[in-house]
PDB file of N, CA, C and O in Angstrom:
ATOM      1  N   THR C   1     -40.820-113.281  14.158  1.00 69.00           N
ATOM      2  CA  THR C   1     -41.300-112.128  13.422  1.00 69.00           C
ATOM      3  C   THR C   1     -41.241-110.875  14.286  1.00 69.00           C
ATOM      4  O   THR C   1     -41.265-110.958  15.507  1.00 69.00           O
ATOM      5  N   ARG C   2     -41.189-109.741  13.627  1.00 86.00           N
ATOM      6  CA  ARG C   2     -41.164-108.481  14.359  1.00 86.00           C
ATOM      7  C   ARG C   2     -42.476-107.731  14.241  1.00 86.00           C
ATOM      8  O   ARG C   2     -42.564-106.584  14.660  1.00 86.00           O
ATOM      9  N   ALA C   3     -43.487-108.350  13.675  1.00 88.00           N
ATOM     10  CA  ALA C   3     -44.789-107.701  13.551  1.00 88.00           C
ATOM     11  C   ALA C   3     -45.345-107.410  14.938  1.00 88.00           C
ATOM     12  O   ALA C   3     -45.317-108.255  15.813  1.00 88.00           O
ATOM     13  N   ARG C   4     -45.834-106.180  15.112  1.00 89.00           N
ATOM     14  CA  ARG C   4     -46.351-105.776  16.412  1.00 89.00           C
ATOM     15  C   ARG C   4     -47.756-105.203  16.313  1.00 89.00           C
ATOM     16  O   ARG C   4     -48.165-104.439  17.170  1.00 89.00           O
ATOM     17  N   CYS C   5     -48.456-105.562  15.270  1.00 91.00           N
ATOM     18  CA  CYS C   5     -49.814-105.071  15.080  1.00 91.00           C
ATOM     19  C   CYS C   5     -50.649-106.177  14.438  1.00 91.00           C
ATOM     20  O   CYS C   5     -50.108-107.142  13.912  1.00 91.00           O
ATOM     21  N   PRO C   6     -51.958-106.053  14.471  1.00 94.00           N
ATOM     22  CA  PRO C   6     -52.806-107.040  13.808  1.00 94.00           C
ATOM     23  C   PRO C   6     -52.485-107.092  12.310  1.00 94.00           C
ATOM     24  O   PRO C   6     -52.270-106.057  11.678  1.00 94.00           O
ATOM     25  N   VAL C   7     -52.448-108.301  11.767  1.00 95.00           N
ATOM     26  CA  VAL C   7     -52.088-108.474  10.359  1.00 95.00           C
ATOM     27  C   VAL C   7     -53.115-109.360   9.665  1.00 95.00           C
ATOM     28  O   VAL C   7     -53.491-110.408  10.183  1.00 95.00           O
ATOM     29  N   GLN C   8     -53.532-108.910   8.508  1.00 97.00           N
ATOM     30  CA  GLN C   8     -54.398-109.716   7.647  1.00 97.00           C
ATOM     31  C   GLN C   8     -53.580-110.114   6.421  1.00 97.00           C
ATOM     32  O   GLN C   8     -52.987-109.267   5.774  1.00 97.00           O
ATOM     33  N   VAL C   9     -53.566-111.399   6.111  1.00 97.00           N
ATOM     34  CA  VAL C   9     -52.889-111.918   4.929  1.00 97.00           C
ATOM     35  C   VAL C   9     -53.966-112.495   4.014  1.00 97.00           C
ATOM     36  O   VAL C   9     -54.808-113.266   4.469  1.00 97.00           O
ATOM     37  N   SER C  10     -53.926-112.115   2.757  1.00 97.00           N
ATOM     38  CA  SER C  10     -54.874-112.694   1.810  1.00 97.00           C
ATOM     39  C   SER C  10     -54.106-113.203   0.600  1.00 97.00           C
ATOM     40  O   SER C  10     -53.036-112.705   0.270  1.00 97.00           O
ATOM     41  N   TYR C  11     -54.687-114.211  -0.039  1.00 97.00           N
ATOM     42  CA  TYR C  11     -54.035-114.783  -1.218  1.00 97.00           C
ATOM     43  C   TYR C  11     -55.079-115.367  -2.156  1.00 97.00           C
ATOM     44  O   TYR C  11     -56.173-115.735  -1.748  1.00 97.00           O
ATOM     45  N   GLY C  12     -54.703-115.455  -3.413  1.00 97.00           N
ATOM     46  CA  GLY C  12     -55.522-116.139  -4.404  1.00 97.00           C
ATOM     47  C   GLY C  12     -55.026-117.566  -4.526  1.00 97.00           C
ATOM     48  O   GLY C  12     -53.819-117.812  -4.525  1.00 97.00           O
ATOM     49  N   THR C  13     -55.935-118.489  -4.633  1.00 97.00           N
ATOM     50  CA  THR C  13     -55.540-119.900  -4.689  1.00 97.00           C
ATOM     51  C   THR C  13     -54.798-120.255  -5.982  1.00 97.00           C
ATOM     52  O   THR C  13     -54.194-121.316  -6.065  1.00 97.00           O
ATOM     53  N   ARG C  14     -54.818-119.352  -6.962  1.00 97.00           N
ATOM     54  CA  ARG C  14     -54.079-119.558  -8.208  1.00 97.00           C
ATOM     55  C   ARG C  14     -53.014-118.488  -8.415  1.00 97.00           C
ATOM     56  O   ARG C  14     -52.669-118.160  -9.548  1.00 97.00           O
ATOM     57  N   ASP C  15     -52.501-117.958  -7.350  1.00 96.00           N
ATOM     58  CA  ASP C  15     -51.520-116.875  -7.418  1.00 96.00           C
ATOM     59  C   ASP C  15     -50.135-117.433  -7.736  1.00 96.00           C
ATOM     60  O   ASP C  15     -49.562-118.153  -6.923  1.00 96.00           O
ATOM     61  N   PRO C  16     -49.552-117.097  -8.905  1.00 96.00           N
ATOM     62  CA  PRO C  16     -48.219-117.576  -9.234  1.00 96.00           C
ATOM     63  C   PRO C  16     -47.108-116.761  -8.552  1.00 96.00           C
ATOM     64  O   PRO C  16     -46.005-117.246  -8.368  1.00 96.00           O
ATOM     65  N   ALA C  17     -47.401-115.525  -8.161  1.00 96.00           N
ATOM     66  CA  ALA C  17     -46.389-114.663  -7.551  1.00 96.00           C
ATOM     67  C   ALA C  17     -46.186-114.971  -6.077  1.00 96.00           C
ATOM     68  O   ALA C  17     -45.070-114.919  -5.564  1.00 96.00           O
ATOM     69  N   CYS C  18     -47.267-115.272  -5.380  1.00 95.00           N
ATOM     70  CA  CYS C  18     -47.210-115.629  -3.958  1.00 95.00           C
ATOM     71  C   CYS C  18     -48.140-116.828  -3.763  1.00 95.00           C
ATOM     72  O   CYS C  18     -49.313-116.665  -3.429  1.00 95.00           O
ATOM     73  N   PRO C  19     -47.621-118.024  -4.018  1.00 97.00           N
ATOM     74  CA  PRO C  19     -48.452-119.222  -3.952  1.00 97.00           C
ATOM     75  C   PRO C  19     -49.087-119.419  -2.574  1.00 97.00           C
ATOM     76  O   PRO C  19     -48.577-118.919  -1.564  1.00 97.00           O
ATOM     77  N   PRO C  20     -50.203-120.147  -2.527  1.00 98.00           N
ATOM     78  CA  PRO C  20     -50.901-120.365  -1.261  1.00 98.00           C
ATOM     79  C   PRO C  20     -50.019-120.888  -0.126  1.00 98.00           C
ATOM     80  O   PRO C  20     -50.154-120.426   1.005  1.00 98.00           O
ATOM     81  N   ASP C  21     -49.095-121.797  -0.421  1.00 98.00           N
ATOM     82  CA  ASP C  21     -48.261-122.323   0.656  1.00 98.00           C
ATOM     83  C   ASP C  21     -47.359-121.247   1.260  1.00 98.00           C
ATOM     84  O   ASP C  21     -47.083-121.257   2.455  1.00 98.00           O
ATOM     85  N   VAL C  22     -46.949-120.287   0.450  1.00 98.00           N
ATOM     86  CA  VAL C  22     -46.129-119.183   0.950  1.00 98.00           C
ATOM     87  C   VAL C  22     -46.975-118.253   1.820  1.00 98.00           C
ATOM     88  O   VAL C  22     -46.558-117.866   2.918  1.00 98.00           O
ATOM     89  N   ALA C  23     -48.160-117.895   1.350  1.00 97.00           N
ATOM     90  CA  ALA C  23     -49.052-117.028   2.130  1.00 97.00           C
ATOM     91  C   ALA C  23     -49.408-117.686   3.454  1.00 97.00           C
ATOM     92  O   ALA C  23     -49.425-117.028   4.510  1.00 97.00           O
ATOM     93  N   LYS C  24     -49.675-118.984   3.428  1.00 98.00           N
ATOM     94  CA  LYS C  24     -50.009-119.708   4.664  1.00 98.00           C
ATOM     95  C   LYS C  24     -48.824-119.730   5.623  1.00 98.00           C
ATOM     96  O   LYS C  24     -49.001-119.582   6.840  1.00 98.00           O
ATOM     97  N   ALA C  25     -47.618-119.905   5.106  1.00 98.00           N
ATOM     98  CA  ALA C  25     -46.421-119.911   5.959  1.00 98.00           C
ATOM     99  C   ALA C  25     -46.199-118.534   6.593  1.00 98.00           C
ATOM    100  O   ALA C  25     -45.821-118.441   7.764  1.00 98.00           O
ATOM    101  N   ILE C  26     -46.431-117.497   5.827  1.00 97.00           N
ATOM    102  CA  ILE C  26     -46.304-116.132   6.366  1.00 97.00           C
ATOM    103  C   ILE C  26     -47.293-115.938   7.510  1.00 97.00           C
ATOM    104  O   ILE C  26     -46.931-115.472   8.589  1.00 97.00           O
ATOM    105  N   ALA C  27     -48.541-116.305   7.266  1.00 97.00           N
ATOM    106  CA  ALA C  27     -49.571-116.145   8.294  1.00 97.00           C
ATOM    107  C   ALA C  27     -49.246-116.984   9.532  1.00 97.00           C
ATOM    108  O   ALA C  27     -49.438-116.534  10.659  1.00 97.00           O
ATOM    109  N   GLU C  28     -48.763-118.178   9.326  1.00 97.00           N
ATOM    110  CA  GLU C  28     -48.432-119.057  10.450  1.00 97.00           C
ATOM    111  C   GLU C  28     -47.330-118.456  11.329  1.00 97.00           C
ATOM    112  O   GLU C  28     -47.350-118.600  12.550  1.00 97.00           O
ATOM    113  N   ALA C  29     -46.396-117.752  10.712  1.00 96.00           N
ATOM    114  CA  ALA C  29     -45.279-117.171  11.452  1.00 96.00           C
ATOM    115  C   ALA C  29     -45.657-115.921  12.229  1.00 96.00           C
ATOM    116  O   ALA C  29     -44.920-115.499  13.123  1.00 96.00           O
ATOM    117  N   LEU C  30     -46.794-115.326  11.911  1.00 96.00           N
ATOM    118  CA  LEU C  30     -47.203-114.090  12.572  1.00 96.00           C
ATOM    119  C   LEU C  30     -47.824-114.353  13.939  1.00 96.00           C
ATOM    120  O   LEU C  30     -48.512-115.357  14.132  1.00 96.00           O
ATOM    121  N   PRO C  31     -47.626-113.427  14.868  1.00 95.00           N
ATOM    122  CA  PRO C  31     -48.311-113.542  16.159  1.00 95.00           C
ATOM    123  C   PRO C  31     -49.776-113.114  16.016  1.00 95.00           C
ATOM    124  O   PRO C  31     -50.150-112.481  15.032  1.00 95.00           O
ATOM    125  N   GLU C  32     -50.574-113.461  16.979  1.00 94.00           N
ATOM    126  CA  GLU C  32     -51.976-113.013  17.013  1.00 94.00           C
ATOM    127  C   GLU C  32     -52.003-111.540  17.380  1.00 94.00           C
ATOM    128  O   GLU C  32     -51.090-111.058  18.035  1.00 94.00           O
ATOM    129  N   PRO C  33     -52.997-110.817  16.995  1.00 95.00           N
ATOM    130  CA  PRO C  33     -54.125-111.216  16.164  1.00 95.00           C
ATOM    131  C   PRO C  33     -53.733-111.209  14.693  1.00 95.00           C
ATOM    132  O   PRO C  33     -52.959-110.374  14.234  1.00 95.00           O
ATOM    133  N   LYS C  34     -54.275-112.177  13.970  1.00 96.00           N
ATOM    134  CA  LYS C  34     -54.014-112.300  12.547  1.00 96.00           C
ATOM    135  C   LYS C  34     -55.227-112.923  11.878  1.00 96.00           C
ATOM    136  O   LYS C  34     -56.078-113.530  12.543  1.00 96.00           O
ATOM    137  N   ARG C  35     -55.301-112.745  10.571  1.00 97.00           N
ATOM    138  CA  ARG C  35     -56.379-113.366   9.812  1.00 97.00           C
ATOM    139  C   ARG C  35     -55.823-113.741   8.446  1.00 97.00           C
ATOM    140  O   ARG C  35     -55.074-112.983   7.837  1.00 97.00           O
ATOM    141  N   LEU C  36     -56.192-114.939   7.993  1.00 98.00           N
ATOM    142  CA  LEU C  36     -55.775-115.441   6.690  1.00 98.00           C
ATOM    143  C   LEU C  36     -57.017-115.629   5.829  1.00 98.00           C
ATOM    144  O   LEU C  36     -57.949-116.334   6.224  1.00 98.00           O
ATOM    145  N   LEU C  37     -57.024-114.981   4.673  1.00 98.00           N
ATOM    146  CA  LEU C  37     -58.164-115.063   3.754  1.00 98.00           C
ATOM    147  C   LEU C  37     -57.720-115.660   2.430  1.00 98.00           C
ATOM    148  O   LEU C  37     -56.716-115.239   1.857  1.00 98.00           O
ATOM    149  N   ALA C  38     -58.473-116.640   1.945  1.00 98.00           N
ATOM    150  CA  ALA C  38     -58.207-117.242   0.641  1.00 98.00           C
ATOM    151  C   ALA C  38     -59.303-116.833  -0.330  1.00 98.00           C
ATOM    152  O   ALA C  38     -60.483-116.887  -0.007  1.00 98.00           O
ATOM    153  N   TYR C  39     -58.894-116.429  -1.513  1.00 97.00           N
ATOM    154  CA  TYR C  39     -59.824-116.099  -2.587  1.00 97.00           C
ATOM    155  C   TYR C  39     -59.735-117.211  -3.622  1.00 97.00           C
ATOM    156  O   TYR C  39     -58.714-117.347  -4.311  1.00 97.00           O
ATOM    157  N   GLN C  40     -60.769-118.010  -3.697  1.00 97.00           N
ATOM    158  CA  GLN C  40     -60.788-119.187  -4.564  1.00 97.00           C
ATOM    159  C   GLN C  40     -60.695-118.810  -6.045  1.00 97.00           C
ATOM    160  O   GLN C  40     -61.321-117.855  -6.493  1.00 97.00           O
ATOM    161  N   ASN C  41     -59.889-119.583  -6.760  1.00 96.00           N
ATOM    162  CA  ASN C  41     -59.708-119.414  -8.214  1.00 96.00           C
ATOM    163  C   ASN C  41     -59.235-118.021  -8.604  1.00 96.00           C
ATOM    164  O   ASN C  41     -59.513-117.551  -9.695  1.00 96.00           O
ATOM    165  N   GLN C  42     -58.540-117.360  -7.694  1.00 96.00           N
ATOM    166  CA  GLN C  42     -58.053-116.002  -7.926  1.00 96.00           C
ATOM    167  C   GLN C  42     -56.542-116.036  -8.088  1.00 96.00           C
ATOM    168  O   GLN C  42     -55.862-116.805  -7.418  1.00 96.00           O
ATOM    169  N   GLY C  43     -56.031-115.182  -8.962  1.00 96.00           N
ATOM    170  CA  GLY C  43     -54.593-115.055  -9.144  1.00 96.00           C
ATOM    171  C   GLY C  43     -54.047-113.942  -8.267  1.00 96.00           C
ATOM    172  O   GLY C  43     -54.558-113.676  -7.183  1.00 96.00           O
ATOM    173  N   HIS C  44     -53.020-113.262  -8.778  1.00 94.00           N
ATOM    174  CA  HIS C  44     -52.383-112.180  -8.035  1.00 94.00           C
ATOM    175  C   HIS C  44     -52.999-110.847  -8.467  1.00 94.00           C
ATOM    176  O   HIS C  44     -52.328-109.955  -8.967  1.00 94.00           O
ATOM    177  N   ASP C  45     -54.286-110.742  -8.289  1.00 92.00           N
ATOM    178  CA  ASP C  45     -54.979-109.519  -8.676  1.00 92.00           C
ATOM    179  C   ASP C  45     -56.089-109.223  -7.678  1.00 92.00           C
ATOM    180  O   ASP C  45     -56.284-109.950  -6.711  1.00 92.00           O
ATOM    181  N   TRP C  46     -56.790-108.154  -7.917  1.00 91.00           N
ATOM    182  CA  TRP C  46     -57.809-107.648  -6.994  1.00 91.00           C
ATOM    183  C   TRP C  46     -59.072-108.493  -7.074  1.00 91.00           C
ATOM    184  O   TRP C  46     -59.523-108.855  -8.149  1.00 91.00           O
ATOM    185  N   HIS C  47     -59.656-108.782  -5.927  1.00 94.00           N
ATOM    186  CA  HIS C  47     -60.919-109.509  -5.857  1.00 94.00           C
ATOM    187  C   HIS C  47     -61.999-108.541  -5.369  1.00 94.00           C
ATOM    188  O   HIS C  47     -61.747-107.720  -4.481  1.00 94.00           O
ATOM    189  N   PRO C  48     -63.219-108.630  -5.894  1.00 95.00           N
ATOM    190  CA  PRO C  48     -64.279-107.681  -5.511  1.00 95.00           C
ATOM    191  C   PRO C  48     -64.619-107.670  -4.014  1.00 95.00           C
ATOM    192  O   PRO C  48     -65.125-106.668  -3.518  1.00 95.00           O
ATOM    193  N   GLU C  49     -64.361-108.742  -3.290  1.00 96.00           N
ATOM    194  CA  GLU C  49     -64.671-108.776  -1.858  1.00 96.00           C
ATOM    195  C   GLU C  49     -63.572-108.179  -0.980  1.00 96.00           C
ATOM    196  O   GLU C  49     -63.771-107.994   0.219  1.00 96.00           O
ATOM    197  N   MET C  50     -62.424-107.873  -1.581  1.00 95.00           N
ATOM    198  CA  MET C  50     -61.307-107.342  -0.790  1.00 95.00           C
ATOM    199  C   MET C  50     -61.635-106.042  -0.051  1.00 95.00           C
ATOM    200  O   MET C  50     -61.288-105.920   1.122  1.00 95.00           O
ATOM    201  N   PRO C  51     -62.277-105.059  -0.685  1.00 96.00           N
ATOM    202  CA  PRO C  51     -62.559-103.821   0.061  1.00 96.00           C
ATOM    203  C   PRO C  51     -63.383-104.068   1.322  1.00 96.00           C
ATOM    204  O   PRO C  51     -63.096-103.496   2.369  1.00 96.00           O
ATOM    205  N   LEU C  52     -64.380-104.918   1.233  1.00 97.00           N
ATOM    206  CA  LEU C  52     -65.204-105.218   2.402  1.00 97.00           C
ATOM    207  C   LEU C  52     -64.376-105.903   3.483  1.00 97.00           C
ATOM    208  O   LEU C  52     -64.400-105.502   4.651  1.00 97.00           O
ATOM    209  N   HIS C  53     -63.613-106.918   3.105  1.00 96.00           N
ATOM    210  CA  HIS C  53     -62.797-107.634   4.091  1.00 96.00           C
ATOM    211  C   HIS C  53     -61.744-106.720   4.714  1.00 96.00           C
ATOM    212  O   HIS C  53     -61.506-106.769   5.926  1.00 96.00           O
ATOM    213  N   ASN C  54     -61.115-105.889   3.886  1.00 95.00           N
ATOM    214  CA  ASN C  54     -60.108-104.963   4.414  1.00 95.00           C
ATOM    215  C   ASN C  54     -60.740-103.956   5.372  1.00 95.00           C
ATOM    216  O   ASN C  54     -60.189-103.680   6.441  1.00 95.00           O
ATOM    217  N   SER C  55     -61.889-103.417   5.003  1.00 95.00           N
ATOM    218  CA  SER C  55     -62.577-102.448   5.867  1.00 95.00           C
ATOM    219  C   SER C  55     -62.963-103.072   7.202  1.00 95.00           C
ATOM    220  O   SER C  55     -62.778-102.458   8.251  1.00 95.00           O
ATOM    221  N   GLU C  56     -63.504-104.276   7.155  1.00 94.00           N
ATOM    222  CA  GLU C  56     -63.873-104.975   8.402  1.00 94.00           C
ATOM    223  C   GLU C  56     -62.663-105.131   9.314  1.00 94.00           C
ATOM    224  O   GLU C  56     -62.749-104.889  10.523  1.00 94.00           O
ATOM    225  N   TRP C  57     -61.555-105.546   8.726  1.00 94.00           N
ATOM    226  CA  TRP C  57     -60.336-105.775   9.517  1.00 94.00           C
ATOM    227  C   TRP C  57     -59.822-104.473  10.117  1.00 94.00           C
ATOM    228  O   TRP C  57     -59.542-104.395  11.310  1.00 94.00           O
ATOM    229  N   PHE C  58     -59.699-103.450   9.292  1.00 92.00           N
ATOM    230  CA  PHE C  58     -59.192-102.174   9.789  1.00 92.00           C
ATOM    231  C   PHE C  58     -60.104-101.572  10.846  1.00 92.00           C
ATOM    232  O   PHE C  58     -59.642-101.117  11.893  1.00 92.00           O
ATOM    233  N   LEU C  59     -61.385-101.564  10.591  1.00 93.00           N
ATOM    234  CA  LEU C  59     -62.318-100.979  11.554  1.00 93.00           C
ATOM    235  C   LEU C  59     -62.337-101.740  12.867  1.00 93.00           C
ATOM    236  O   LEU C  59     -62.483-101.141  13.930  1.00 93.00           O
ATOM    237  N   ARG C  60     -62.189-103.034  12.797  1.00 92.00           N
ATOM    238  CA  ARG C  60     -62.173-103.836  14.016  1.00 92.00           C
ATOM    239  C   ARG C  60     -61.050-103.402  14.951  1.00 92.00           C
ATOM    240  O   ARG C  60     -61.253-103.227  16.144  1.00 92.00           O
ATOM    241  N   TYR C  61     -59.873-103.198  14.405  1.00 89.00           N
ATOM    242  CA  TYR C  61     -58.735-102.857  15.250  1.00 89.00           C
ATOM    243  C   TYR C  61     -58.576-101.373  15.473  1.00 89.00           C
ATOM    244  O   TYR C  61     -58.112-100.951  16.529  1.00 89.00           O
ATOM    245  N   LEU C  62     -58.975-100.550  14.525  1.00 82.00           N
ATOM    246  CA  LEU C  62     -58.919 -99.120  14.757  1.00 82.00           C
ATOM    247  C   LEU C  62     -59.950 -98.691  15.789  1.00 82.00           C
ATOM    248  O   LEU C  62     -59.681 -97.840  16.638  1.00 82.00           O
ATOM    249  N   SER C  63     -61.128 -99.294  15.752  1.00 74.00           N
ATOM    250  CA  SER C  63     -62.172 -98.916  16.698  1.00 74.00           C
ATOM    251  C   SER C  63     -61.851 -99.379  18.112  1.00 74.00           C
ATOM    252  O   SER C  63     -62.299 -98.790  19.080  1.00 74.00           O
ATOM    253  N   GLU C  64     -61.067-100.444  18.237  1.00 63.00           N
ATOM    254  CA  GLU C  64     -60.661-100.914  19.569  1.00 63.00           C
ATOM    255  C   GLU C  64     -59.537-100.056  20.135  1.00 63.00           C
ATOM    256  O   GLU C  64     -59.229-100.163  21.306  1.00 63.00           O
ATOM    257  N   GLY C  65     -58.922 -99.264  19.258  1.00 58.00           N
ATOM    258  CA  GLY C  65     -57.806 -98.449  19.723  1.00 58.00           C
ATOM    259  C   GLY C  65     -56.639 -99.299  20.188  1.00 58.00           C
ATOM    260  O   GLY C  65     -55.937 -98.943  21.110  1.00 58.00           O
ATOM    261  N   SER C  66     -56.439-100.436  19.523  1.00 54.00           N
ATOM    262  CA  SER C  66     -55.401-101.343  19.963  1.00 54.00           C
ATOM    263  C   SER C  66     -54.019-100.717  19.841  1.00 54.00           C
ATOM    264  O   SER C  66     -53.716-100.037  18.874  1.00 54.00           O
ATOM    265  N   GLU C  67     -53.234-100.914  20.819  1.00 55.00           N
ATOM    266  CA  GLU C  67     -51.867-100.427  20.866  1.00 55.00           C
ATOM    267  C   GLU C  67     -50.942-101.523  20.332  1.00 55.00           C
ATOM    268  O   GLU C  67     -51.197-102.688  20.526  1.00 55.00           O
ATOM    269  N   PRO C  68     -49.850-101.129  19.679  1.00 48.00           N
ATOM    270  CA  PRO C  68     -48.884-102.137  19.260  1.00 48.00           C
ATOM    271  C   PRO C  68     -48.343-102.902  20.458  1.00 48.00           C
ATOM    272  O   PRO C  68     -48.200-102.327  21.544  1.00 48.00           O
ATOM    273  N   ARG C  69     -48.097-104.175  20.253  1.00 45.00           N
ATOM    274  CA  ARG C  69     -47.527-104.985  21.333  1.00 45.00           C
ATOM    275  C   ARG C  69     -46.039-104.819  21.387  1.00 45.00           C
ATOM    276  O   ARG C  69     -45.381-104.503  20.483  1.00 45.00           O
TER     277      ARG C  69
END
């Protein structure tokens, strides 16, 4: 992979567009730091907890001032 920054991958366990096995394979191929989030019984749409999880992830790495690898 050519990813050079922290990456968060999220998926719905009932997502027909990007099935869980595909999301997991993408996350597995990424270098650290990474995070994989599963939203149970969710399809390919927005989940109410996404803003909180996204904010936590962004703030964690923006506040550290992490440089791309």
